[in-house]
Coordinates of C-alpha atoms (C1' of nucleotides) in Angstrom, one line a residue:
Chain E
M1 CA 119.9 81.2 99.1
N2 CA 121.6 84.5 98.3
N3 CA 119.4 84.7 95.2
L4 CA 116.4 84.5 97.4
T5 CA 117.4 87.1 99.9
Q6 CA 118.6 89.4 97.1
T7 CA 115.3 89.2 95.4
F8 CA 113.4 89.9 98.6
K9 CA 115.7 92.7 99.5
A10 CA 115.1 94.3 96.1
L11 CA 111.3 94.0 96.7
S12 CA 111.4 95.3 100.3
D13 CA 111.5 99.0 99.4
Q14 CA 108.3 100.9 98.8
N15 CA 109.7 102.9 95.9
R16 CA 111.0 99.8 94.2
L17 CA 107.7 98.0 94.6
R18 CA 106.0 101.0 93.1
I19 CA 108.3 100.7 90.1
I20 CA 107.6 97.0 89.8
V21 CA 103.9 97.4 90.0
T22 CA 104.0 100.2 87.5
L23 CA 105.9 98.0 85.0
M24 CA 103.2 95.4 85.3
E25 CA 100.8 97.9 83.9
Y26 CA 103.0 99.7 81.5
D27 CA 105.5 97.6 79.5
E28 CA 108.2 100.1 79.4
L29 CA 109.1 103.4 81.0
C30 CA 112.1 105.6 81.0
A31 CA 114.0 106.7 84.1
C32 CA 112.7 110.3 84.0
Q33 CA 109.1 109.0 84.0
F34 CA 109.8 107.1 87.2
T35 CA 111.5 110.2 88.7
E36 CA 108.4 112.1 88.0
L37 CA 106.2 109.4 89.4
L38 CA 108.1 108.8 92.6
G39 CA 108.9 112.4 93.3
I40 CA 112.5 111.7 94.4
A41 CA 115.8 112.7 93.0
G42 CA 116.8 111.2 89.6
A43 CA 120.0 109.8 91.0
T44 CA 118.0 107.9 93.7
V45 CA 115.7 106.5 91.1
S46 CA 118.7 105.4 89.1
R47 CA 120.0 103.5 92.1
H48 CA 116.7 101.8 92.7
L49 CA 116.5 100.7 89.1
G50 CA 120.1 99.4 89.5
V51 CA 119.1 97.3 92.5
L52 CA 116.1 95.8 90.6
H53 CA 118.4 95.2 87.6
N54 CA 121.0 93.4 89.8
A55 CA 118.3 91.3 91.3
G56 CA 117.3 90.3 87.7
L57 CA 113.9 91.7 88.0
V58 CA 114.2 94.5 85.5
Q59 CA 116.0 95.0 82.2
S60 CA 116.9 98.1 80.3
R61 CA 117.1 99.2 76.7
K62 CA 119.0 102.3 75.6
D63 CA 117.4 104.5 73.0
G64 CA 119.5 107.6 72.4
R65 CA 119.7 109.6 75.6
W66 CA 116.8 107.7 77.1
I67 CA 117.0 104.4 78.9
F68 CA 113.8 102.4 79.0
Y69 CA 113.1 99.9 81.7
S70 CA 110.8 96.9 81.6
L71 CA 110.3 93.7 83.6
S72 CA 113.0 91.3 82.9
N73 CA 112.3 88.2 80.8
T74 CA 114.5 86.2 83.0
A75 CA 112.3 87.1 86.0
A76 CA 110.1 84.2 85.0
S77 CA 111.5 82.2 87.9
C78 CA 109.9 84.4 90.4
R79 CA 106.7 84.9 88.5
P80 CA 104.6 83.6 91.4
V81 CA 106.0 86.3 93.5
L82 CA 105.3 89.0 90.9
D83 CA 101.7 87.6 90.5
W84 CA 101.2 87.8 94.2
I85 CA 102.4 91.4 94.3
R86 CA 100.1 92.3 91.5
E87 CA 97.1 90.8 93.3
E88 CA 97.9 92.4 96.6
A89 CA 98.7 95.8 95.0
R90 CA 95.2 96.0 93.7
S91 CA 93.9 97.1 97.1
C92 CA 96.7 99.6 97.7
P93 CA 95.6 103.3 97.5
E94 CA 99.1 104.3 96.7
V95 CA 99.1 102.2 93.7
K96 CA 95.8 103.6 92.5
E97 CA 97.2 107.1 92.9
D98 CA 100.3 106.1 91.0
M99 CA 98.2 104.8 88.1
A100 CA 96.1 107.9 88.0
R101 CA 99.2 110.1 88.1
L102 CA 101.0 108.0 85.5
S103 CA 98.3 108.5 82.9
K104 CA 98.9 112.2 83.2
I105 CA 102.7 111.7 83.0
L106 CA 102.3 109.6 79.9
A107 CA 100.2 112.3 78.3
C108 CA 103.4 114.3 77.9
N109 CA 106.3 112.9 76.0
P110 CA 109.5 112.2 77.9
E111 CA 111.3 115.3 76.7
E112 CA 108.7 117.5 78.3
I113 CA 108.8 115.6 81.5
C114 CA 112.6 116.0 81.8
R115 CA 112.4 119.7 81.0
K116 CA 109.8 120.1 83.7
Q117 CA 112.1 118.3 86.1
R118 CA 115.0 120.6 85.2
T119 CA 113.1 123.8 85.4
G120 CA 111.3 122.6 88.5
A121 CA 107.9 123.7 87.2
Chain C
M1 CA 101.5 98.7 100.5
N2 CA 103.3 98.7 103.9
N3 CA 102.0 95.1 104.4
L4 CA 103.9 94.1 101.2
T5 CA 107.2 95.8 102.1
Q6 CA 107.0 94.5 105.6
T7 CA 106.5 91.0 104.4
F8 CA 109.4 91.3 102.0
K9 CA 111.6 92.9 104.6
A10 CA 110.9 90.0 106.9
L11 CA 111.9 87.6 104.2
S12 CA 115.0 89.4 103.1
D13 CA 117.3 88.1 105.8
Q14 CA 119.1 84.8 105.4
N15 CA 118.6 83.6 108.9
R16 CA 114.9 84.4 108.9
L17 CA 114.6 82.6 105.5
R18 CA 116.3 79.6 107.1
I19 CA 113.7 79.7 109.9
I20 CA 110.8 79.9 107.4
V21 CA 112.2 77.0 105.3
T22 CA 112.7 74.9 108.4
L23 CA 109.2 75.5 109.6
M24 CA 107.9 74.2 106.2
E25 CA 109.5 70.9 107.0
Y26 CA 109.0 70.7 110.7
D27 CA 105.6 71.9 112.0
E28 CA 106.9 73.3 115.2
L29 CA 110.2 74.2 116.8
C30 CA 111.2 76.0 120.0
A31 CA 113.4 79.0 120.1
C32 CA 116.4 77.1 121.5
Q33 CA 116.3 74.7 118.6
F34 CA 116.6 77.6 116.2
T35 CA 119.4 79.0 118.2
E36 CA 121.2 75.7 117.9
L37 CA 120.4 75.5 114.2
L38 CA 121.5 79.0 113.2
G39 CA 124.5 79.2 115.5
I40 CA 123.8 82.8 116.7
A41 CA 122.9 84.3 120.0
G42 CA 119.6 83.4 121.5
A43 CA 118.6 87.0 121.8
T44 CA 119.2 87.5 118.1
V45 CA 117.1 84.5 117.3
S46 CA 114.4 85.9 119.5
R47 CA 114.4 89.2 117.6
H48 CA 114.3 87.4 114.2
L49 CA 111.3 85.4 115.4
G50 CA 109.7 88.7 116.5
V51 CA 110.2 90.2 113.1
L52 CA 108.6 87.2 111.5
H53 CA 105.7 87.3 114.0
N54 CA 105.1 91.0 113.4
A55 CA 105.0 90.3 109.7
G56 CA 102.3 87.7 110.4
L57 CA 104.4 84.9 109.0
V58 CA 104.9 83.0 112.2
Q59 CA 102.8 82.2 115.3
S60 CA 103.9 81.1 118.8
R61 CA 102.6 78.8 121.4
K62 CA 103.8 78.8 125.0
D63 CA 104.3 75.5 126.8
G64 CA 105.9 76.0 130.1
R65 CA 109.3 77.5 129.8
W66 CA 109.3 76.7 126.1
I67 CA 107.9 78.7 123.3
F68 CA 107.1 76.8 120.1
Y69 CA 107.0 78.5 116.8
S70 CA 105.1 77.5 113.6
L71 CA 104.1 79.0 110.4
S72 CA 101.1 81.3 111.0
N73 CA 97.7 80.2 109.9
T74 CA 97.0 83.8 108.8
A75 CA 100.0 83.6 106.4
A76 CA 97.6 82.0 103.9
S77 CA 97.5 85.3 102.0
C78 CA 101.1 85.0 101.0
R79 CA 101.0 81.3 100.4
P80 CA 102.2 81.7 96.8
V81 CA 105.4 83.4 98.1
L82 CA 106.0 80.7 100.7
D83 CA 105.5 78.0 98.0
W84 CA 107.9 79.8 95.8
I85 CA 110.5 79.9 98.6
R86 CA 110.1 76.2 99.2
E87 CA 110.6 75.5 95.6
E88 CA 113.7 77.6 95.3
A89 CA 115.1 76.4 98.6
R90 CA 115.2 72.9 97.3
S91 CA 118.4 73.7 95.4
C92 CA 120.1 75.6 98.2
P93 CA 123.0 73.7 99.8
E94 CA 122.6 75.7 103.0
V95 CA 119.1 74.4 103.3
K96 CA 120.2 70.8 102.8
E97 CA 122.8 71.3 105.5
D98 CA 120.2 72.8 107.8
M99 CA 118.0 69.8 107.3
A100 CA 120.7 67.4 108.0
R101 CA 121.8 69.3 111.1
L102 CA 118.2 69.6 112.3
S103 CA 117.6 65.9 112.3
K104 CA 120.5 65.6 114.7
I105 CA 119.2 68.4 116.8
L106 CA 115.8 66.9 117.0
A107 CA 117.3 63.6 118.2
C108 CA 117.9 65.3 121.5
N109 CA 115.1 66.8 123.5
P110 CA 115.0 70.6 123.9
E111 CA 116.2 70.4 127.5
E112 CA 119.4 68.8 126.4
I113 CA 119.9 71.4 123.6
C114 CA 119.5 74.2 126.0
R115 CA 121.9 72.7 128.5
K116 CA 124.4 72.3 125.7
Q117 CA 124.0 75.9 124.8
R118 CA 124.5 77.1 128.4
T119 CA 127.6 75.0 129.0
G120 CA 128.9 75.7 125.5
A121 CA 129.8 72.1 124.9
Chain V
dG1 C1' 133.6 120.9 68.4
dT2 C1' 130.6 122.4 71.8
dA3 C1' 126.4 123.2 74.2
dA4 C1' 122.4 120.9 76.1
dC5 C1' 120.8 117.1 78.2
dA6 C1' 119.4 112.1 80.2
dT7 C1' 121.3 109.1 83.1
dT8 C1' 124.7 107.1 86.2
dT9 C1' 128.4 107.3 89.6
dA10 C1' 130.8 109.4 93.7
dG11 C1' 130.6 111.1 98.0
dT12 C1' 128.0 112.5 102.1
dT13 C1' 124.5 112.2 105.8
dG14 C1' 121.1 110.2 108.7
dC15 C1' 118.4 106.2 109.8
dT16 C1' 117.7 101.3 110.1
dT17 C1' 119.1 96.8 111.5
dA18 C1' 121.8 92.4 112.6
dG19 C1' 124.7 91.1 115.8
dC20 C1' 126.4 90.9 120.6
dT21 C1' 126.2 91.0 126.1
dA22 C1' 123.7 92.1 130.2
dA23 C1' 119.4 92.6 132.5
dT24 C1' 114.5 91.3 133.0
dT25 C1' 110.5 88.3 132.8
dA26 C1' 108.1 84.2 133.5
dT27 C1' 108.0 79.3 134.5
dA28 C1' 109.5 74.6 136.9
dG29 C1' 111.3 72.1 140.4
dT30 C1' 113.1 71.7 145.0
Chain H
dA1 C1' 110.5 81.2 149.1
dC2 C1' 114.5 80.2 146.3
dT3 C1' 117.2 78.6 142.5
dA4 C1' 117.6 77.4 137.8
dT5 C1' 116.3 78.2 133.4
dA6 C1' 114.0 79.5 128.5
dA7 C1' 112.9 83.4 126.4
dT8 C1' 112.5 88.3 125.7
dT9 C1' 113.9 93.1 126.2
dA10 C1' 117.4 96.8 126.7
dG11 C1' 121.3 98.9 125.3
dC12 C1' 125.3 99.0 122.5
dT13 C1' 128.2 98.8 118.0
dA14 C1' 129.1 98.1 113.3
dA15 C1' 127.4 97.5 108.8
dG16 C1' 124.0 98.6 105.3
dC17 C1' 121.0 101.5 102.9
dA18 C1' 118.0 105.4 101.1
dA19 C1' 118.1 109.9 100.3
dC20 C1' 120.5 114.1 98.7
dT21 C1' 124.0 117.2 95.8
dA22 C1' 127.7 117.4 92.7
dA23 C1' 130.6 115.4 89.2
dA24 C1' 131.2 112.2 85.4
dT25 C1' 129.5 109.7 81.3
dG26 C1' 127.5 109.2 77.0
dT27 C1' 124.3 111.1 73.4
dT28 C1' 121.9 114.6 70.4
dA29 C1' 121.7 118.9 67.9
dC30 C1' 123.5 123.0 66.5

DNA sequence: GTAACATTTAGTTGCTTAGCTAATTATAGT
DNA sequence: ACTATAATTAGCTAAGCAACTAAATGTTAC
């Protein structure tokens, strides 16, 4: 039962849902790209990703200084829920905006993104 | 998107999940029966039911002094999630205990339950 | 080695929420 | 009308959590 509540808790935050929905469209993104997308502090993004990871929804892969996140393979058990989210998210304007914004973000490489975040440009 | 997070927030509490799972097995229960089942204050149960109602997951029917709750008809949109919960809940010992306890509770009529709660017997 | 840098962890703050008791509302029975 | 009673609402407290800044960790490049 704790599994269930933990999963729902992980999904009951708008920013975390945005992460999940984004990962349904783009296989893999690094932390700085989420930071850019969500417009909140990197540390906060890191915590959100940690919550999703603890709930078994997301997995990470380290590549040098970057850490890439993707939907967890072991999240298969809650696939129906993820499918439902995807379906419902279709009609959310926030999600559409995210997708539009993300295509711009992905036009730059991660290094540029991070530099932009540092310099605050 | 708020719909989504609201739904997940409503489902991310153990006691509320127990209510939902119970309503999948028993069409309709009154507030005092949930109070007996969950073993928490009636006021708290009322608030939980309110949260589920606001999320559109539960509907209520007034019959005299009693208010009976059931899964909402309009909850059809999140049917996949409810189905998933039901499936996952099968293996939860808490749920099995609840079901066992509930059959005892239902052996009495609501009036008896409520009296028991008042007198604390 | 050390300087730059991507991410996480620590520590703080303000808001939300689950729980309680007490008060209020609405109904039933006398 | 009055009392009892099922449920909700109000008001409180303690715990949990999302956000931030600053410090720590681990990695790349000189």
